[in-house]
PDB file of C-alpha atoms in Angstrom:
ATOM      1  CA  GLY A1315       0.000   0.000   0.000  1.00  0.00           C
ATOM      2  CA  ALA A1316       0.918   3.627  -0.163  1.00  0.00           C
ATOM      3  CA  GLY A1317       1.028   4.287   3.567  1.00  0.00           C
ATOM      4  CA  VAL A1318       2.406   2.917   6.794  1.00  0.00           C
ATOM      5  CA  SER A1319       0.431  -0.073   7.986  1.00  0.00           C
ATOM      6  CA  GLN A1320       0.259  -1.608  11.423  1.00  0.00           C
ATOM      7  CA  SER A1321      -1.179  -4.809  12.774  1.00  0.00           C
ATOM      8  CA  PRO A1322      -3.165  -5.738  14.664  1.00  0.00           C
ATOM      9  CA  SER A1323      -5.364  -2.675  14.855  1.00  0.00           C
ATOM     10  CA  ASN A1324      -6.576  -3.731  18.287  1.00  0.00           C
ATOM     11  CA  LYS A1325      -5.076  -6.109  20.805  1.00  0.00           C
ATOM     12  CA  VAL A1326      -6.515  -7.129  24.141  1.00  0.00           C
ATOM     13  CA  THR A1327      -4.236  -9.189  26.328  1.00  0.00           C
ATOM     14  CA  GLU A1328      -4.066 -10.374  29.887  1.00  0.00           C
ATOM     15  CA  LYS A1329      -1.564  -8.943  32.299  1.00  0.00           C
ATOM     16  CA  GLY A1330       1.661 -10.919  32.181  1.00  0.00           C
ATOM     17  CA  LYS A1331       1.340 -12.055  28.579  1.00  0.00           C
ATOM     18  CA  ASP A1332       3.740 -11.087  25.804  1.00  0.00           C
ATOM     19  CA  VAL A1333       2.555  -9.168  22.739  1.00  0.00           C
ATOM     20  CA  GLU A1334       4.050  -8.380  19.351  1.00  0.00           C
ATOM     21  CA  LEU A1335       3.061  -5.352  17.330  1.00  0.00           C
ATOM     22  CA  ARG A1336       3.974  -5.093  13.681  1.00  0.00           C
ATOM     23  CA  CYS A1337       4.771  -2.121  11.474  1.00  0.00           C
ATOM     24  CA  ASP A1338       5.128  -2.123   7.703  1.00  0.00           C
ATOM     25  CA  PRO A1339       6.771   1.146   6.689  1.00  0.00           C
ATOM     26  CA  ILE A1340       6.591   2.818   3.338  1.00  0.00           C
ATOM     27  CA  SER A1341       8.821   1.006   0.877  1.00  0.00           C
ATOM     28  CA  GLY A1342      12.224   2.609   0.621  1.00  0.00           C
ATOM     29  CA  HIS A1343      11.950   4.632   3.812  1.00  0.00           C
ATOM     30  CA  THR A1344      15.129   4.191   5.787  1.00  0.00           C
ATOM     31  CA  ALA A1345      13.892   5.693   9.043  1.00  0.00           C
ATOM     32  CA  LEU A1346      11.299   4.012  11.245  1.00  0.00           C
ATOM     33  CA  TYR A1347       9.925   5.308  14.515  1.00  0.00           C
ATOM     34  CA  TRP A1348       7.804   3.865  17.301  1.00  0.00           C
ATOM     35  CA  TYR A1349       5.769   6.067  19.623  1.00  0.00           C
ATOM     36  CA  ARG A1350       2.979   5.465  22.050  1.00  0.00           C
ATOM     37  CA  GLN A1351       0.075   7.587  23.065  1.00  0.00           C
ATOM     38  CA  SER A1352      -1.858   6.997  26.226  1.00  0.00           C
ATOM     39  CA  LEU A1353      -5.470   8.096  26.514  1.00  0.00           C
ATOM     40  CA  GLY A1354      -5.668  11.870  26.420  1.00  0.00           C
ATOM     41  CA  GLN A1355      -1.902  12.233  26.407  1.00  0.00           C
ATOM     42  CA  GLY A1356       0.611  13.472  23.901  1.00  0.00           C
ATOM     43  CA  LEU A1357       3.060  11.377  21.923  1.00  0.00           C
ATOM     44  CA  GLU A1358       5.866   9.511  23.710  1.00  0.00           C
ATOM     45  CA  PHE A1359       8.957   8.484  21.762  1.00  0.00           C
ATOM     46  CA  LEU A1360       9.999   4.841  22.120  1.00  0.00           C
ATOM     47  CA  ILE A1361      12.611   3.807  19.565  1.00  0.00           C
ATOM     48  CA  TYR A1362      14.110   4.925  16.267  1.00  0.00           C
ATOM     49  CA  PHE A1363      15.737   2.959  13.445  1.00  0.00           C
ATOM     50  CA  GLN A1364      17.797   4.570  10.713  1.00  0.00           C
ATOM     51  CA  GLY A1365      19.196   2.353   7.982  1.00  0.00           C
ATOM     52  CA  ASN A1366      21.841  -0.030   9.251  1.00  0.00           C
ATOM     53  CA  SER A1367      22.785   2.131  12.227  1.00  0.00           C
ATOM     54  CA  ALA A1368      22.272   0.955  15.776  1.00  0.00           C
ATOM     55  CA  PRO A1369      18.754   1.917  16.865  1.00  0.00           C
ATOM     56  CA  ASP A1370      18.121   4.663  19.368  1.00  0.00           C
ATOM     57  CA  LYS A1371      16.368   2.847  22.187  1.00  0.00           C
ATOM     58  CA  SER A1372      16.470   5.711  24.648  1.00  0.00           C
ATOM     59  CA  GLY A1373      12.684   6.013  24.831  1.00  0.00           C
ATOM     60  CA  LEU A1374      11.898   2.434  25.777  1.00  0.00           C
ATOM     61  CA  PRO A1375      10.321   2.615  29.259  1.00  0.00           C
ATOM     62  CA  SER A1376      11.700  -0.675  30.571  1.00  0.00           C
ATOM     63  CA  ASP A1377      13.595  -3.796  29.569  1.00  0.00           C
ATOM     64  CA  ARG A1378      10.272  -5.486  28.925  1.00  0.00           C
ATOM     65  CA  PHE A1379      10.133  -3.486  25.701  1.00  0.00           C
ATOM     66  CA  SER A1380      12.196  -4.382  22.656  1.00  0.00           C
ATOM     67  CA  ALA A1381      12.017  -3.826  18.940  1.00  0.00           C
ATOM     68  CA  GLU A1382      13.702  -5.089  15.864  1.00  0.00           C
ATOM     69  CA  ARG A1383      13.682  -4.214  12.235  1.00  0.00           C
ATOM     70  CA  THR A1384      14.488  -7.040   9.888  1.00  0.00           C
ATOM     71  CA  GLY A1385      15.977  -6.404   6.488  1.00  0.00           C
ATOM     72  CA  GLY A1386      15.567  -2.689   6.901  1.00  0.00           C
ATOM     73  CA  SER A1387      11.840  -2.934   6.374  1.00  0.00           C
ATOM     74  CA  VAL A1388       9.241  -4.480   8.692  1.00  0.00           C
ATOM     75  CA  SER A1389       9.563  -3.763  12.392  1.00  0.00           C
ATOM     76  CA  THR A1390       8.201  -5.619  15.396  1.00  0.00           C
ATOM     77  CA  LEU A1391       7.720  -4.072  18.819  1.00  0.00           C
ATOM     78  CA  THR A1392       7.604  -6.700  21.565  1.00  0.00           C
ATOM     79  CA  ILE A1393       6.305  -6.120  25.061  1.00  0.00           C
ATOM     80  CA  GLN A1394       7.013  -8.905  27.515  1.00  0.00           C
ATOM     81  CA  ARG A1395       5.039  -9.577  30.690  1.00  0.00           C
ATOM     82  CA  THR A1396       2.564  -6.821  29.871  1.00  0.00           C
ATOM     83  CA  GLN A1397       1.294  -4.545  32.620  1.00  0.00           C
ATOM     84  CA  GLN A1398      -1.875  -2.477  32.738  1.00  0.00           C
ATOM     85  CA  GLU A1399       0.131   0.731  32.373  1.00  0.00           C
ATOM     86  CA  ASP A1400       1.279  -0.534  28.961  1.00  0.00           C
ATOM     87  CA  SER A1401      -2.246   0.075  27.635  1.00  0.00           C
ATOM     88  CA  ALA A1402      -1.960   2.720  24.937  1.00  0.00           C
ATOM     89  CA  VAL A1403      -2.037   3.276  21.209  1.00  0.00           C
ATOM     90  CA  TYR A1404       1.292   2.300  19.698  1.00  0.00           C
ATOM     91  CA  LEU A1405       2.123   4.320  16.613  1.00  0.00           C
ATOM     92  CA  CYS A1406       4.699   3.637  13.947  1.00  0.00           C
ATOM     93  CA  ALA A1407       5.999   6.166  11.445  1.00  0.00           C
ATOM     94  CA  SER A1408       8.543   6.106   8.670  1.00  0.00           C
ATOM     95  CA  SER A1409      10.371   8.656   6.619  1.00  0.00           C
ATOM     96  CA  SER A1410      13.112   8.969   4.068  1.00  0.00           C
ATOM     97  CA  GLY A1411      16.545   9.653   5.493  1.00  0.00           C
ATOM     98  CA  THR A1412      16.536  13.321   4.593  1.00  0.00           C
ATOM     99  CA  SER A1413      13.044  14.355   5.653  1.00  0.00           C
ATOM    100  CA  GLY A1414      13.996  15.680   9.064  1.00  0.00           C
ATOM    101  CA  GLY A1415      11.640  13.519  11.068  1.00  0.00           C
ATOM    102  CA  PRO A1416       8.516  11.399  10.813  1.00  0.00           C
ATOM    103  CA  LYS A1417       5.805  12.688   8.555  1.00  0.00           C
ATOM    104  CA  LEU A1418       3.693   9.667   7.801  1.00  0.00           C
ATOM    105  CA  PHE A1419       2.215   7.677  10.655  1.00  0.00           C
ATOM    106  CA  GLY A1420       0.405   4.399  10.630  1.00  0.00           C
ATOM    107  CA  PRO A1421      -3.079   4.049  12.120  1.00  0.00           C
ATOM    108  CA  GLY A1422      -1.689   2.591  15.322  1.00  0.00           C
ATOM    109  CA  THR A1423      -2.332  -0.497  17.398  1.00  0.00           C
ATOM    110  CA  ARG A1424      -4.606  -0.028  20.386  1.00  0.00           C
ATOM    111  CA  LEU A1425      -3.280  -2.260  23.160  1.00  0.00           C
ATOM    112  CA  THR A1426      -5.450  -3.010  26.152  1.00  0.00           C
ATOM    113  CA  VAL A1427      -3.979  -4.977  29.032  1.00  0.00           C
ATOM    114  CA  THR A1428      -6.622  -6.395  31.343  1.00  0.00           C
TER     115      THR A1428
ATOM    116  CA  ASP B 615      13.539  21.806  23.491  1.00  0.00           C
ATOM    117  CA  ALA B 616      11.604  25.028  23.343  1.00  0.00           C
ATOM    118  CA  LYS B 617       8.173  24.740  24.900  1.00  0.00           C
ATOM    119  CA  THR B 618       5.067  25.792  23.069  1.00  0.00           C
ATOM    120  CA  THR B 619       1.752  27.093  24.287  1.00  0.00           C
ATOM    121  CA  GLN B 620      -1.489  26.767  22.375  1.00  0.00           C
ATOM    122  CA  PRO B 621      -5.113  27.484  23.191  1.00  0.00           C
ATOM    123  CA  THR B 622      -6.950  24.434  24.416  1.00  0.00           C
ATOM    124  CA  SER B 623      -9.755  24.698  21.907  1.00  0.00           C
ATOM    125  CA  MET B 624     -11.105  26.754  19.023  1.00  0.00           C
ATOM    126  CA  ASP B 625     -14.171  26.729  16.825  1.00  0.00           C
ATOM    127  CA  CYS B 626     -14.335  27.699  13.178  1.00  0.00           C
ATOM    128  CA  ALA B 627     -17.217  27.919  10.717  1.00  0.00           C
ATOM    129  CA  GLU B 628     -17.032  25.619   7.739  1.00  0.00           C
ATOM    130  CA  GLY B 629     -15.591  27.378   4.706  1.00  0.00           C
ATOM    131  CA  ARG B 630     -13.911  30.078   6.745  1.00  0.00           C
ATOM    132  CA  ALA B 631     -10.219  30.344   7.499  1.00  0.00           C
ATOM    133  CA  ALA B 632      -9.025  28.693  10.699  1.00  0.00           C
ATOM    134  CA  ASN B 633      -6.136  30.518  12.359  1.00  0.00           C
ATOM    135  CA  LEU B 634      -4.369  28.508  15.037  1.00  0.00           C
ATOM    136  CA  PRO B 635      -1.821  30.371  17.151  1.00  0.00           C
ATOM    137  CA  CYS B 636       1.249  29.004  18.864  1.00  0.00           C
ATOM    138  CA  ASN B 637       3.698  30.725  21.185  1.00  0.00           C
ATOM    139  CA  HIS B 638       7.287  29.538  21.328  1.00  0.00           C
ATOM    140  CA  SER B 639       9.102  32.411  22.980  1.00  0.00           C
ATOM    141  CA  THR B 640      12.190  30.372  23.931  1.00  0.00           C
ATOM    142  CA  ILE B 641      12.820  28.981  20.457  1.00  0.00           C
ATOM    143  CA  SER B 642      16.473  28.640  19.494  1.00  0.00           C
ATOM    144  CA  GLY B 643      17.968  29.845  16.242  1.00  0.00           C
ATOM    145  CA  ASN B 644      18.299  26.334  14.823  1.00  0.00           C
ATOM    146  CA  GLU B 645      14.850  25.112  15.808  1.00  0.00           C
ATOM    147  CA  TYR B 646      12.075  24.696  13.310  1.00  0.00           C
ATOM    148  CA  VAL B 647       8.348  25.094  13.941  1.00  0.00           C
ATOM    149  CA  TYR B 648       6.400  21.954  13.045  1.00  0.00           C
ATOM    150  CA  TRP B 649       2.659  21.435  12.920  1.00  0.00           C
ATOM    151  CA  TYR B 650       0.905  18.086  13.093  1.00  0.00           C
ATOM    152  CA  ARG B 651      -2.711  17.176  13.587  1.00  0.00           C
ATOM    153  CA  GLN B 652      -4.482  14.127  14.884  1.00  0.00           C
ATOM    154  CA  ILE B 653      -7.990  13.291  13.862  1.00  0.00           C
ATOM    155  CA  HIS B 654      -9.859  11.225  16.407  1.00  0.00           C
ATOM    156  CA  SER B 655      -8.736   7.574  16.458  1.00  0.00           C
ATOM    157  CA  GLN B 656      -6.134   8.126  13.753  1.00  0.00           C
ATOM    158  CA  GLY B 657      -2.370   8.504  13.792  1.00  0.00           C
ATOM    159  CA  PRO B 658      -0.756  11.951  13.692  1.00  0.00           C
ATOM    160  CA  GLN B 659      -0.487  13.678  10.338  1.00  0.00           C
ATOM    161  CA  TYR B 660       2.293  16.038   9.388  1.00  0.00           C
ATOM    162  CA  ILE B 661       1.022  19.386   8.093  1.00  0.00           C
ATOM    163  CA  ILE B 662       3.842  21.835   7.552  1.00  0.00           C
ATOM    164  CA  HIS B 663       7.070  23.155   9.010  1.00  0.00           C
ATOM    165  CA  GLY B 664       9.225  26.249   8.715  1.00  0.00           C
ATOM    166  CA  LEU B 665      12.256  28.023  10.106  1.00  0.00           C
ATOM    167  CA  LYS B 666      11.672  31.738   9.646  1.00  0.00           C
ATOM    168  CA  ASN B 667      10.061  32.330   6.299  1.00  0.00           C
ATOM    169  CA  ASN B 668       6.360  31.854   5.795  1.00  0.00           C
ATOM    170  CA  GLU B 669       5.512  28.537   4.198  1.00  0.00           C
ATOM    171  CA  THR B 670       2.563  27.272   2.202  1.00  0.00           C
ATOM    172  CA  ASN B 671       1.625  23.855   0.939  1.00  0.00           C
ATOM    173  CA  GLU B 672      -1.506  22.130  -0.248  1.00  0.00           C
ATOM    174  CA  MET B 673      -2.811  21.755   3.278  1.00  0.00           C
ATOM    175  CA  ALA B 674      -2.043  24.990   5.047  1.00  0.00           C
ATOM    176  CA  SER B 675       0.033  28.123   5.438  1.00  0.00           C
ATOM    177  CA  LEU B 676       2.457  28.818   8.253  1.00  0.00           C
ATOM    178  CA  ILE B 677       3.114  32.383   9.315  1.00  0.00           C
ATOM    179  CA  ILE B 678       6.102  32.893  11.618  1.00  0.00           C
ATOM    180  CA  THR B 679       6.658  36.256  13.274  1.00  0.00           C
ATOM    181  CA  GLU B 680       9.868  38.093  12.568  1.00  0.00           C
ATOM    182  CA  ASP B 681      11.181  37.455  16.083  1.00  0.00           C
ATOM    183  CA  ARG B 682      10.136  33.782  15.702  1.00  0.00           C
ATOM    184  CA  LYS B 683       8.492  33.787  19.102  1.00  0.00           C
ATOM    185  CA  SER B 684       5.109  32.840  17.725  1.00  0.00           C
ATOM    186  CA  SER B 685       3.468  31.381  14.670  1.00  0.00           C
ATOM    187  CA  THR B 686       0.044  30.843  13.169  1.00  0.00           C
ATOM    188  CA  LEU B 687      -1.190  27.882  11.210  1.00  0.00           C
ATOM    189  CA  ILE B 688      -3.817  28.878   8.676  1.00  0.00           C
ATOM    190  CA  LEU B 689      -6.286  26.490   7.106  1.00  0.00           C
ATOM    191  CA  PRO B 690      -7.691  28.739   4.368  1.00  0.00           C
ATOM    192  CA  HIS B 691     -11.071  27.053   3.894  1.00  0.00           C
ATOM    193  CA  ALA B 692     -11.811  24.786   6.819  1.00  0.00           C
ATOM    194  CA  THR B 693     -13.971  21.729   6.247  1.00  0.00           C
ATOM    195  CA  LEU B 694     -15.638  19.394   8.699  1.00  0.00           C
ATOM    196  CA  ARG B 695     -12.828  16.902   8.068  1.00  0.00           C
ATOM    197  CA  ASP B 696     -10.347  19.384   9.503  1.00  0.00           C
ATOM    198  CA  THR B 697     -11.792  18.839  12.969  1.00  0.00           C
ATOM    199  CA  ALA B 698      -8.805  17.506  14.907  1.00  0.00           C
ATOM    200  CA  VAL B 699      -6.263  18.263  17.594  1.00  0.00           C
ATOM    201  CA  TYR B 700      -3.505  20.441  16.164  1.00  0.00           C
ATOM    202  CA  TYR B 701      -0.033  20.228  17.661  1.00  0.00           C
ATOM    203  CA  CYS B 702       2.663  22.863  17.366  1.00  0.00           C
ATOM    204  CA  ILE B 703       6.176  21.732  18.271  1.00  0.00           C
ATOM    205  CA  VAL B 704       9.626  23.178  17.843  1.00  0.00           C
ATOM    206  CA  ARG B 705      12.643  21.046  17.188  1.00  0.00           C
ATOM    207  CA  VAL B 706      15.910  20.828  15.402  1.00  0.00           C
ATOM    208  CA  ALA B 707      15.387  19.074  12.103  1.00  0.00           C
ATOM    209  CA  PRO B 708      18.630  17.481  11.039  1.00  0.00           C
ATOM    210  CA  SER B 709      18.324  14.792   8.455  1.00  0.00           C
ATOM    211  CA  GLY B 710      17.004  11.626   9.999  1.00  0.00           C
ATOM    212  CA  THR B 711      18.875  11.744  13.295  1.00  0.00           C
ATOM    213  CA  SER B 712      17.596  10.184  16.464  1.00  0.00           C
ATOM    214  CA  GLY B 713      17.617  13.574  18.101  1.00  0.00           C
ATOM    215  CA  SER B 714      14.846  14.748  15.851  1.00  0.00           C
ATOM    216  CA  ALA B 715      12.818  11.604  16.594  1.00  0.00           C
ATOM    217  CA  ARG B 716      13.083  12.098  20.351  1.00  0.00           C
ATOM    218  CA  GLN B 717      12.006  15.699  20.046  1.00  0.00           C
ATOM    219  CA  LEU B 718       8.695  14.754  18.466  1.00  0.00           C
ATOM    220  CA  THR B 719       6.831  14.868  21.725  1.00  0.00           C
ATOM    221  CA  PHE B 720       3.412  16.398  21.486  1.00  0.00           C
ATOM    222  CA  GLY B 721       1.836  18.452  24.202  1.00  0.00           C
ATOM    223  CA  SER B 722      -1.896  18.896  24.589  1.00  0.00           C
ATOM    224  CA  GLY B 723      -2.465  20.846  21.342  1.00  0.00           C
ATOM    225  CA  THR B 724      -5.534  22.780  20.211  1.00  0.00           C
ATOM    226  CA  GLN B 725      -8.809  20.998  19.615  1.00  0.00           C
ATOM    227  CA  LEU B 726     -10.180  22.627  16.468  1.00  0.00           C
ATOM    228  CA  THR B 727     -13.858  22.028  15.840  1.00  0.00           C
ATOM    229  CA  VAL B 728     -15.192  23.036  12.442  1.00  0.00           C
ATOM    230  CA  LEU B 729     -18.872  23.809  12.692  1.00  0.00           C
ATOM    231  CA  PRO B 730     -21.354  23.341   9.828  1.00  0.00           C
TER     232      PRO B 730
END
């Protein structure tokens, strides 16, 4: 497709379970970003991938969070042993290397931890 | 990062221009003004950005004051689909660095409601 896609669109999981969220960036975009947005809150940076460089993981809130980007394209955000405070919309964005930041966001994955 | 202040909410009549203000009095010389919006239940959408000159694209115009301490986003002919929360942020915009990604942290924004 022409835009950033994310799956699943909604995920309900029990506390303590692991979840994987997927992001398909725009083809050819070298930069990929993960953010999360809690209800009524602004955007919180999580992790950033740029080409083959080591990712910037400085926004990950705990070691339960990890992300990888295989082949410079699809990315997976994994949350282990989910907690209720992990409930949020997880947003992925991608951009070309020279765009100066994310411009195109995916629709997000709404994660609910019960 | 320079902080921004925006009104909590604004209304605008359909077909009229929507003018959304943003104050960024502590902006640094190398920081750009970016505008995004978020329609309910959707991901953020980039609108426009600028450094000191006024900018225009197919979505909006951005007017930045000469002292760069404030700016106005103008939607020339607002439609009902423009109802959204509009975020003004300031950040350095180097090419694809992690610093620019971290700086994309939205505040509370302005809820623009376009009325029929």
